Tab-separated table of C-alpha atoms in Angstrom:
chain	number	residue	atom	x	y	z
Z	291	UNK	CA	-20.060	14.481	29.499
Z	292	UNK	CA	-18.690	16.299	32.541
Z	293	UNK	CA	-17.914	19.795	31.229
Z	294	UNK	CA	-15.549	20.412	34.144
Z	295	UNK	CA	-13.379	17.376	33.299
Z	296	UNK	CA	-10.786	17.982	30.541
Z	297	UNK	CA	-10.334	14.221	30.165
Z	298	UNK	CA	-13.970	13.950	29.071
Z	299	UNK	CA	-13.276	16.218	26.085
Z	300	UNK	CA	-10.170	14.227	25.207
Z	301	UNK	CA	-12.151	11.000	25.380
Z	302	UNK	CA	-14.573	12.534	22.904
Z	303	UNK	CA	-11.632	13.462	20.663
Z	304	UNK	CA	-10.377	9.864	20.840
Z	305	UNK	CA	-13.869	8.623	19.974
Z	306	UNK	CA	-13.844	10.870	16.906
Z	307	UNK	CA	-10.343	9.715	15.916
Z	308	UNK	CA	-11.502	6.091	15.898
Z	309	UNK	CA	-13.837	6.948	13.035
Z	310	UNK	CA	-10.733	7.159	10.864
Z	311	UNK	CA	-9.512	3.723	11.964
Z	312	UNK	CA	-10.032	2.149	8.536
Z	313	UNK	CA	-9.455	5.134	6.254
Z	314	UNK	CA	-6.773	7.545	7.539
Z	315	UNK	CA	-3.732	5.434	6.618
Z	316	UNK	CA	-0.880	6.241	6.051
Z	317	UNK	CA	-1.661	9.256	8.208
Z	318	UNK	CA	-2.383	8.866	11.926
Z	319	UNK	CA	-5.946	8.672	13.222
Z	320	UNK	CA	-6.618	12.032	14.865
Z	321	UNK	CA	-9.641	13.646	16.482
Z	322	UNK	CA	-10.185	17.216	17.676
Z	323	UNK	CA	-12.761	18.861	19.938
Z	324	UNK	CA	-13.040	22.655	20.356
Z	325	UNK	CA	-14.530	23.858	23.645
Z	326	UNK	CA	-15.549	27.421	24.469
Z	327	UNK	CA	-17.277	28.544	27.676
Z	328	UNK	CA	-17.899	24.940	28.708
Z	329	UNK	CA	-19.582	23.916	25.449
Z	330	UNK	CA	-18.338	21.993	22.424
Z	331	UNK	CA	-18.324	24.368	19.460
Z	332	UNK	CA	-16.522	22.242	16.887
Z	333	UNK	CA	-15.499	18.645	16.206
Z	334	UNK	CA	-13.528	16.876	13.521
Z	335	UNK	CA	-11.513	13.789	12.672
Z	336	UNK	CA	-9.069	12.983	9.914
Z	337	UNK	CA	-10.817	10.818	7.349
Z	338	UNK	CA	-8.131	10.120	4.745
Z	339	UNK	CA	-4.775	11.303	3.438
Z	340	UNK	CA	-5.003	14.449	1.355
Z	341	UNK	CA	-8.183	15.628	3.068
Z	342	UNK	CA	-8.371	18.226	5.872
Z	343	UNK	CA	-6.907	17.310	9.243
Z	344	UNK	CA	-9.068	16.997	12.339
Z	345	UNK	CA	-8.167	20.469	13.635
Z	346	UNK	CA	-9.175	22.212	10.414
Z	347	UNK	CA	-12.526	20.409	10.282
Z	348	UNK	CA	-13.250	21.360	13.898
Z	349	UNK	CA	-12.275	24.984	13.221
Z	350	UNK	CA	-14.521	25.096	10.173
Z	351	UNK	CA	-17.456	23.838	12.232
Z	352	UNK	CA	-16.754	26.279	15.079
Z	353	UNK	CA	-16.359	29.384	12.934
Z	354	UNK	CA	-16.015	32.509	15.085
Z	355	UNK	CA	-16.624	30.498	18.262
Z	356	UNK	CA	-13.079	29.124	17.939
Z	357	UNK	CA	-11.647	32.437	19.209
Z	358	UNK	CA	-10.655	31.944	22.849
Z	359	UNK	CA	-11.491	28.227	22.727
Z	360	UNK	CA	-9.519	25.222	23.971
Z	361	UNK	CA	-8.633	22.582	21.387
Z	362	UNK	CA	-8.389	18.966	22.579
Z	363	UNK	CA	-6.389	17.004	19.999
Z	364	UNK	CA	-5.348	13.358	20.182
Z	365	UNK	CA	-1.961	14.059	18.542
Z	366	UNK	CA	0.320	17.089	18.538
Z	367	UNK	CA	-0.803	19.462	15.748
Z	368	UNK	CA	1.457	19.448	12.705
Z	369	UNK	CA	3.722	22.391	11.975
Z	370	UNK	CA	4.775	21.502	8.413
Z	371	UNK	CA	3.254	21.455	4.961
Z	372	UNK	CA	2.644	17.974	3.601
Z	373	UNK	CA	-0.478	17.024	1.668
Z	374	UNK	CA	-2.183	19.854	3.581
Z	375	UNK	CA	-1.015	23.017	5.357
Z	376	UNK	CA	0.144	23.192	8.989
Z	377	UNK	CA	-2.610	22.885	11.587
Z	378	UNK	CA	-0.692	25.092	14.022
Z	379	UNK	CA	-1.080	28.034	11.642
Z	380	UNK	CA	-4.822	27.397	11.368
Z	381	UNK	CA	-5.247	27.214	15.156
Z	382	UNK	CA	-3.277	30.424	15.661
Z	383	UNK	CA	-5.166	32.263	12.928
Z	384	UNK	CA	-8.513	31.208	14.438
Z	385	UNK	CA	-7.540	32.681	17.819
Z	386	UNK	CA	-7.578	29.435	19.793
Z	387	UNK	CA	-6.369	30.238	23.313
Z	388	UNK	CA	-5.255	26.797	24.494
Z	389	UNK	CA	-4.281	23.476	22.941
Z	390	UNK	CA	-4.256	20.179	24.855
Z	391	UNK	CA	-2.832	17.147	23.062
Z	392	UNK	CA	-2.824	13.544	24.189
Z	393	UNK	CA	0.639	12.689	22.846
Z	394	UNK	CA	3.499	14.373	21.049
Z	395	UNK	CA	4.017	13.417	17.418
Z	396	UNK	CA	7.287	11.445	16.899
Z	397	UNK	CA	7.270	12.397	13.207
Z	398	UNK	CA	10.661	14.132	12.675
Z	399	UNK	CA	8.793	16.872	10.790
Z	400	UNK	CA	6.818	17.645	13.969
Z	401	UNK	CA	8.487	16.304	17.149
Z	402	UNK	CA	7.607	19.090	19.515
Z	403	UNK	CA	7.669	21.721	16.815
Z	404	UNK	CA	3.909	21.963	16.745
Z	405	UNK	CA	3.638	22.747	20.438
Z	406	UNK	CA	6.606	25.112	20.280
Z	407	UNK	CA	5.056	27.070	17.394
Z	408	UNK	CA	1.849	27.443	19.379
Z	409	UNK	CA	3.766	28.606	22.459
Z	410	UNK	CA	5.661	31.179	20.428
Z	411	UNK	CA	2.329	32.566	19.224
Z	412	UNK	CA	1.063	32.939	22.786
Z	413	UNK	CA	-1.159	29.869	22.828
Z	414	UNK	CA	-1.193	27.922	26.103
Z	415	UNK	CA	-0.255	24.270	25.541
Z	416	UNK	CA	-0.500	21.036	27.498
Z	417	UNK	CA	0.548	17.517	26.513
Z	418	UNK	CA	0.135	13.935	27.700
Z	419	UNK	CA	-3.560	13.902	28.600
Z	420	UNK	CA	-4.807	10.289	28.204
Z	421	UNK	CA	-1.533	9.428	26.504
Z	422	UNK	CA	-1.874	5.656	26.903
Z	423	UNK	CA	-5.292	5.626	25.248
Z	424	UNK	CA	-4.003	7.737	22.362
Z	425	UNK	CA	-1.002	5.481	21.807
Z	426	UNK	CA	-3.218	2.425	21.325
Z	427	UNK	CA	-5.026	4.250	18.527
Z	428	UNK	CA	-1.927	4.639	16.320
Z	429	UNK	CA	0.528	1.867	17.236
Z	430	UNK	CA	1.780	1.379	13.692
Z	431	UNK	CA	2.281	5.058	12.942
Z	432	UNK	CA	4.115	5.594	16.233
Z	433	UNK	CA	6.300	2.531	15.614
Z	434	UNK	CA	7.174	3.639	12.095
Z	435	UNK	CA	8.081	7.156	13.182
Z	436	UNK	CA	10.194	5.875	16.070
Z	437	UNK	CA	11.971	2.955	14.341
Z	438	UNK	CA	11.390	3.265	10.604
Z	439	UNK	CA	9.540	-0.047	10.651
Z	440	UNK	CA	5.790	-0.716	10.731
Z	441	UNK	CA	3.999	-2.657	13.432
Z	442	UNK	CA	3.910	-6.257	12.196
Z	443	UNK	CA	1.045	-8.500	13.273
Z	444	UNK	CA	0.775	-12.169	12.387
Z	445	UNK	CA	-2.654	-13.765	12.296
Z	446	UNK	CA	-2.954	-17.485	13.013
Z	447	UNK	CA	-6.079	-19.652	13.073
Z	448	UNK	CA	-5.367	-22.767	15.126
Z	449	UNK	CA	-6.970	-25.713	16.822
Z	450	UNK	CA	-6.948	-26.162	20.581
Z	451	UNK	CA	-3.768	-28.233	20.164
Z	452	UNK	CA	-2.058	-25.492	18.155
Z	453	UNK	CA	-2.435	-26.902	14.639
Z	454	UNK	CA	-3.130	-24.770	11.567
Z	455	UNK	CA	-4.178	-27.420	9.024
Z	456	UNK	CA	-4.587	-31.128	8.544
Z	457	UNK	CA	-1.617	-33.110	7.267
Z	458	UNK	CA	-3.090	-32.904	3.755
Z	459	UNK	CA	-3.207	-29.101	3.953
Z	460	UNK	CA	-6.950	-28.672	4.500
Z	461	UNK	CA	-7.617	-25.711	6.815
Z	462	UNK	CA	-10.963	-24.168	5.775
Z	463	UNK	CA	-12.505	-23.527	8.125
Z	464	UNK	CA	-10.926	-24.160	11.521
Z	465	UNK	CA	-12.563	-21.114	13.094
Z	466	UNK	CA	-16.159	-19.905	12.948
Z	467	UNK	CA	-17.918	-17.117	11.080
Z	468	UNK	CA	-17.560	-14.548	13.886
Z	469	UNK	CA	-13.781	-15.019	13.995
Z	470	UNK	CA	-13.517	-14.661	10.215
Z	471	UNK	CA	-15.529	-11.430	10.342
Z	472	UNK	CA	-13.162	-10.161	13.026
Z	473	UNK	CA	-10.195	-10.966	10.776
Z	474	UNK	CA	-11.669	-8.773	8.045
Z	475	UNK	CA	-11.891	-5.845	10.448
Z	476	UNK	CA	-8.209	-6.301	11.314
Z	477	UNK	CA	-7.381	-6.526	7.618
Z	478	UNK	CA	-9.369	-3.364	6.943
Z	479	UNK	CA	-7.365	-1.312	9.454
Z	480	UNK	CA	-4.035	-2.586	8.113
Z	481	UNK	CA	-1.817	-0.822	5.598
Z	482	UNK	CA	-0.793	-4.066	3.932
Z	483	UNK	CA	-1.475	-7.794	4.008
Z	484	UNK	CA	1.607	-9.982	3.586
Z	485	UNK	CA	1.721	-13.640	2.635
Z	486	UNK	CA	4.235	-16.119	1.247
Z	487	UNK	CA	4.267	-17.646	-2.195
Z	488	UNK	CA	3.525	-21.052	-0.643
Z	489	UNK	CA	0.135	-19.783	0.541
Z	490	UNK	CA	-0.554	-18.250	-2.891
Z	491	UNK	CA	0.213	-21.560	-4.632
Z	492	UNK	CA	-1.710	-23.702	-2.137
Z	493	UNK	CA	-4.825	-21.584	-1.488
Z	494	UNK	CA	-4.976	-18.853	-4.185
Z	495	UNK	CA	-6.383	-16.348	-1.637
Z	496	UNK	CA	-7.840	-12.942	-2.523
Z	497	UNK	CA	-6.223	-11.303	0.531
Z	498	UNK	CA	-8.770	-8.477	0.655
Z	499	UNK	CA	-10.786	-6.861	3.416
Z	500	UNK	CA	-14.318	-7.622	2.349
Z	501	UNK	CA	-16.905	-4.963	3.115
Z	502	UNK	CA	-19.737	-7.359	3.882
Z	503	UNK	CA	-17.658	-9.332	6.361
Z	504	UNK	CA	-15.802	-6.412	7.921
Z	505	UNK	CA	-18.956	-4.328	8.364
Z	506	UNK	CA	-17.037	-1.071	7.841
Z	507	UNK	CA	-15.997	1.274	5.057
Z	508	UNK	CA	-12.911	-0.338	3.565
Z	509	UNK	CA	-9.766	1.169	2.081
Z	510	UNK	CA	-8.186	-1.907	0.593
Z	511	UNK	CA	-4.738	-2.606	2.058
Z	512	UNK	CA	-1.820	-3.336	-0.240
Z	513	UNK	CA	-1.322	-7.042	-0.970
Z	514	UNK	CA	2.262	-8.245	-0.717
Z	515	UNK	CA	3.839	-11.610	-1.535
Z	516	UNK	CA	7.236	-12.797	-0.311
Z	517	UNK	CA	8.374	-14.796	-3.356
Z	518	UNK	CA	12.128	-15.269	-3.629
Z	519	UNK	CA	12.025	-17.039	-7.026
Z	520	UNK	CA	8.952	-15.386	-8.631
Z	521	UNK	CA	6.762	-18.479	-8.639
Z	522	UNK	CA	3.534	-16.489	-8.122
Z	523	UNK	CA	1.035	-17.250	-10.911
Z	524	UNK	CA	0.223	-14.248	-13.067
Z	525	UNK	CA	-3.489	-15.106	-12.791
Z	526	UNK	CA	-3.513	-15.389	-8.978
Z	527	UNK	CA	-6.671	-13.985	-7.381
Z	528	UNK	CA	-4.847	-11.443	-5.241
Z	529	UNK	CA	-3.504	-9.790	-8.416
Z	530	UNK	CA	-6.995	-9.465	-9.904
Z	531	UNK	CA	-8.351	-7.342	-7.062
Z	532	UNK	CA	-8.033	-3.528	-7.087
Z	533	UNK	CA	-5.400	-1.862	-4.945
Z	534	UNK	CA	-1.620	-1.950	-4.640
Z	535	UNK	CA	0.065	-5.293	-5.378
Z	536	UNK	CA	3.706	-5.957	-4.640
Z	537	UNK	CA	6.127	-8.892	-4.755
Z	538	UNK	CA	9.445	-9.051	-2.922
Z	539	UNK	CA	11.938	-11.316	-4.650
Z	540	UNK	CA	15.640	-12.158	-4.758
Z	541	UNK	CA	16.330	-13.302	-8.308
Z	542	UNK	CA	15.695	-11.002	-11.274
Z	543	UNK	CA	13.581	-12.601	-14.006
Z	544	UNK	CA	12.795	-10.005	-16.707
Z	545	UNK	CA	10.251	-12.147	-18.518
Z	546	UNK	CA	8.258	-13.044	-15.398
Z	547	UNK	CA	8.534	-9.499	-14.077
Z	548	UNK	CA	7.179	-8.082	-17.330
Z	549	UNK	CA	4.213	-10.480	-17.254
Z	550	UNK	CA	3.424	-9.531	-13.659
Z	551	UNK	CA	3.855	-5.830	-14.405
Z	552	UNK	CA	1.173	-6.139	-17.080
Z	553	UNK	CA	-1.133	-7.273	-14.283
Z	554	UNK	CA	-0.292	-4.152	-12.286
Z	555	UNK	CA	2.095	-5.952	-9.911
Z	556	UNK	CA	5.199	-4.085	-8.749
Z	557	UNK	CA	8.421	-6.018	-8.115
Z	558	UNK	CA	10.905	-5.097	-5.374
Z	559	UNK	CA	14.313	-6.791	-5.211
Z	560	UNK	CA	15.928	-7.508	-1.860
Z	561	UNK	CA	19.071	-9.324	-0.822
Z	562	UNK	CA	19.301	-12.986	0.095
Z	563	UNK	CA	21.180	-15.976	-1.298
Z	564	UNK	CA	18.072	-18.165	-1.498
Z	565	UNK	CA	15.296	-16.451	0.475
Z	566	UNK	CA	14.308	-12.817	0.847
Z	567	UNK	CA	16.082	-10.961	3.635
Z	568	UNK	CA	13.014	-10.381	5.791
Z	569	UNK	CA	14.560	-7.613	7.885
Z	570	UNK	CA	15.218	-5.738	4.650
Z	571	UNK	CA	11.620	-6.374	3.577
Z	572	UNK	CA	10.240	-4.949	6.827
Z	573	UNK	CA	12.518	-1.917	6.549
Z	574	UNK	CA	11.227	-1.334	3.040
Z	575	UNK	CA	7.612	-1.605	4.209
Z	576	UNK	CA	8.332	1.219	6.635
Z	577	UNK	CA	9.907	3.314	3.885
Z	578	UNK	CA	6.745	2.774	1.827
Z	579	UNK	CA	4.746	4.378	4.686
Z	580	UNK	CA	2.962	1.217	5.782
Z	581	UNK	CA	1.954	1.606	9.436
Z	582	UNK	CA	0.292	-1.691	10.373
Z	583	UNK	CA	1.243	-4.835	8.463
Z	584	UNK	CA	-0.955	-7.922	8.706
Z	585	UNK	CA	0.718	-11.270	7.985
Z	586	UNK	CA	-1.365	-14.261	6.900
Z	587	UNK	CA	1.129	-16.927	5.966
Z	588	UNK	CA	2.208	-20.504	6.474
Z	589	UNK	CA	4.492	-21.953	9.140
Z	590	UNK	CA	7.698	-21.396	7.175
Z	591	UNK	CA	7.320	-17.626	6.776
Z	592	UNK	CA	5.911	-17.241	10.285
Z	593	UNK	CA	8.818	-19.228	11.693
Z	594	UNK	CA	11.353	-17.097	9.861
Z	595	UNK	CA	9.682	-13.842	10.955
Z	596	UNK	CA	9.519	-15.006	14.570
Z	597	UNK	CA	13.152	-16.153	14.574
Z	598	UNK	CA	14.202	-12.813	13.119
Z	599	UNK	CA	12.397	-10.828	15.804
Z	600	UNK	CA	10.192	-9.232	13.146
Z	601	UNK	CA	6.733	-9.900	14.596
Z	602	UNK	CA	5.401	-7.389	17.103
Z	603	UNK	CA	2.049	-9.054	17.819
Z	604	UNK	CA	0.357	-12.350	17.217
Z	605	UNK	CA	-3.406	-12.373	16.708
Z	606	UNK	CA	-4.275	-16.012	17.331
Z	607	UNK	CA	-7.773	-17.391	16.826
Z	608	UNK	CA	-8.097	-20.667	18.722
Z	609	UNK	CA	-10.985	-22.962	17.835
Z	610	UNK	CA	-12.383	-25.637	20.182
Z	611	UNK	CA	-11.294	-28.509	17.918
Z	612	UNK	CA	-8.411	-30.969	18.024
Z	613	UNK	CA	-6.459	-31.897	14.864
Z	614	UNK	CA	-3.854	-34.270	16.281
Z	615	UNK	CA	-0.075	-34.530	16.118
Z	616	UNK	CA	0.091	-35.230	12.368
Z	617	UNK	CA	-1.544	-31.919	11.538
Z	618	UNK	CA	0.556	-28.900	10.611
Z	619	UNK	CA	2.000	-26.592	13.232
Z	620	UNK	CA	2.356	-22.819	13.422
Z	621	UNK	CA	6.128	-22.366	13.015
Z	622	UNK	CA	8.642	-24.291	10.925
Z	623	UNK	CA	12.414	-24.394	11.252
Z	624	UNK	CA	12.705	-23.254	14.836
Z	625	UNK	CA	15.344	-25.576	16.284
Z	626	UNK	CA	15.639	-25.515	20.061
Z	627	UNK	CA	17.781	-27.585	22.395
Z	628	UNK	CA	16.794	-26.019	25.732
Z	629	UNK	CA	13.655	-24.415	27.107
Z	630	UNK	CA	15.631	-21.233	27.735
Z	631	UNK	CA	15.830	-20.776	23.955
Z	632	UNK	CA	12.045	-20.809	23.523
Z	633	UNK	CA	10.529	-17.627	22.113
Z	634	UNK	CA	8.388	-16.291	24.931
Z	635	UNK	CA	5.223	-14.268	24.592
Z	636	UNK	CA	3.300	-11.902	26.800
Z	637	UNK	CA	-0.464	-12.415	26.670
Z	638	UNK	CA	-1.980	-8.969	26.183
Z	639	UNK	CA	-5.621	-9.927	25.695
Z	640	UNK	CA	-7.939	-12.927	25.517
Z	641	UNK	CA	-11.407	-12.380	24.030
Z	642	UNK	CA	-14.137	-14.829	23.063
Z	643	UNK	CA	-15.214	-14.314	19.451
Z	644	UNK	CA	-18.208	-16.521	18.765
Z	645	UNK	CA	-17.186	-20.048	19.718
Z	646	UNK	CA	-13.470	-19.245	19.369
Z	647	UNK	CA	-10.884	-17.413	21.453
Z	648	UNK	CA	-8.834	-14.508	20.139
Z	649	UNK	CA	-5.472	-14.262	21.868
Z	650	UNK	CA	-3.267	-11.211	21.361
Z	651	UNK	CA	0.316	-12.000	22.363
Z	652	UNK	CA	3.604	-10.110	22.012
Z	653	UNK	CA	7.087	-11.670	21.817
Z	654	UNK	CA	9.320	-10.649	24.699
Z	655	UNK	CA	12.655	-12.386	24.192
Z	656	UNK	CA	13.331	-12.758	20.462
Z	657	UNK	CA	16.024	-11.028	18.403
Z	658	UNK	CA	15.760	-7.506	17.098
Z	659	UNK	CA	15.760	-8.500	13.426
């Protein structure tokens, strides 16, 4: 590390923040490095909600060496009391002379207030160092704070000709082991996994992030089913696993709801004459403090989400196989009469995962939900 380069210390802080990638939710992933006289005297990262923030852990490690130090933090220090006390107060009390943050926190409880509190106490502040890198670390948190909605990703496993299953519904396994392991890492970093009742009835999936396949410490994401008429079986596998379980539905059914509640499943009612209002569902996911939502569903739900402008990213695993024109596609019920109406995507990344390709693509011309 080049001690004369402030960006090097911020890169170290970002490296520390990534250690909370799978555990910090619903809080942001944050890292902090304390530097005094050209040497690192304290480091910390936020591990999980309710535990000390990155700044406090770094201050604890630094002890008296924090006085006169510069703190490099990946996100503006908080200036409010939530599950823990304000980090600005801890930095001021420790005698930190300067605070450099990568990005400002869009949380309405912070939004510049952290930096302003430090300034008022005589601490020198600087913002926007390696901002782009810091933003990629917390895309869901930043989206939720800015819009009230989480970042919604849809995962699709497809053949080279864009098919998700044979005509008879068989789809296991289109992609290889390496791609499936990668999926579990994406699941593990997500706040919630969403599927439709059709997938529950057809495949009876567990919808968990499995430790052995993800290769990381796992905080199980919530498992959510979009089920407008409460057809989900009470004994479905995804209800047997530990963690939060939630069904969005349209029609009240006290008997079915009571049976599901006994399994630990929570029911949320949303509007919709026949199907759940998906924009309302996504709004509710934001209100529940879900940052990154991972959708693994069939073509009907994916088609409806795409048409509604409710998908922010597609994570598409493309296998080098061909299933033919009778196999099932990715999106149902998208009726187009001209090419100008086609949903268009921007390819953000293409990576080879084992024998398969992982394509990350973002819609650019669909509705706003």
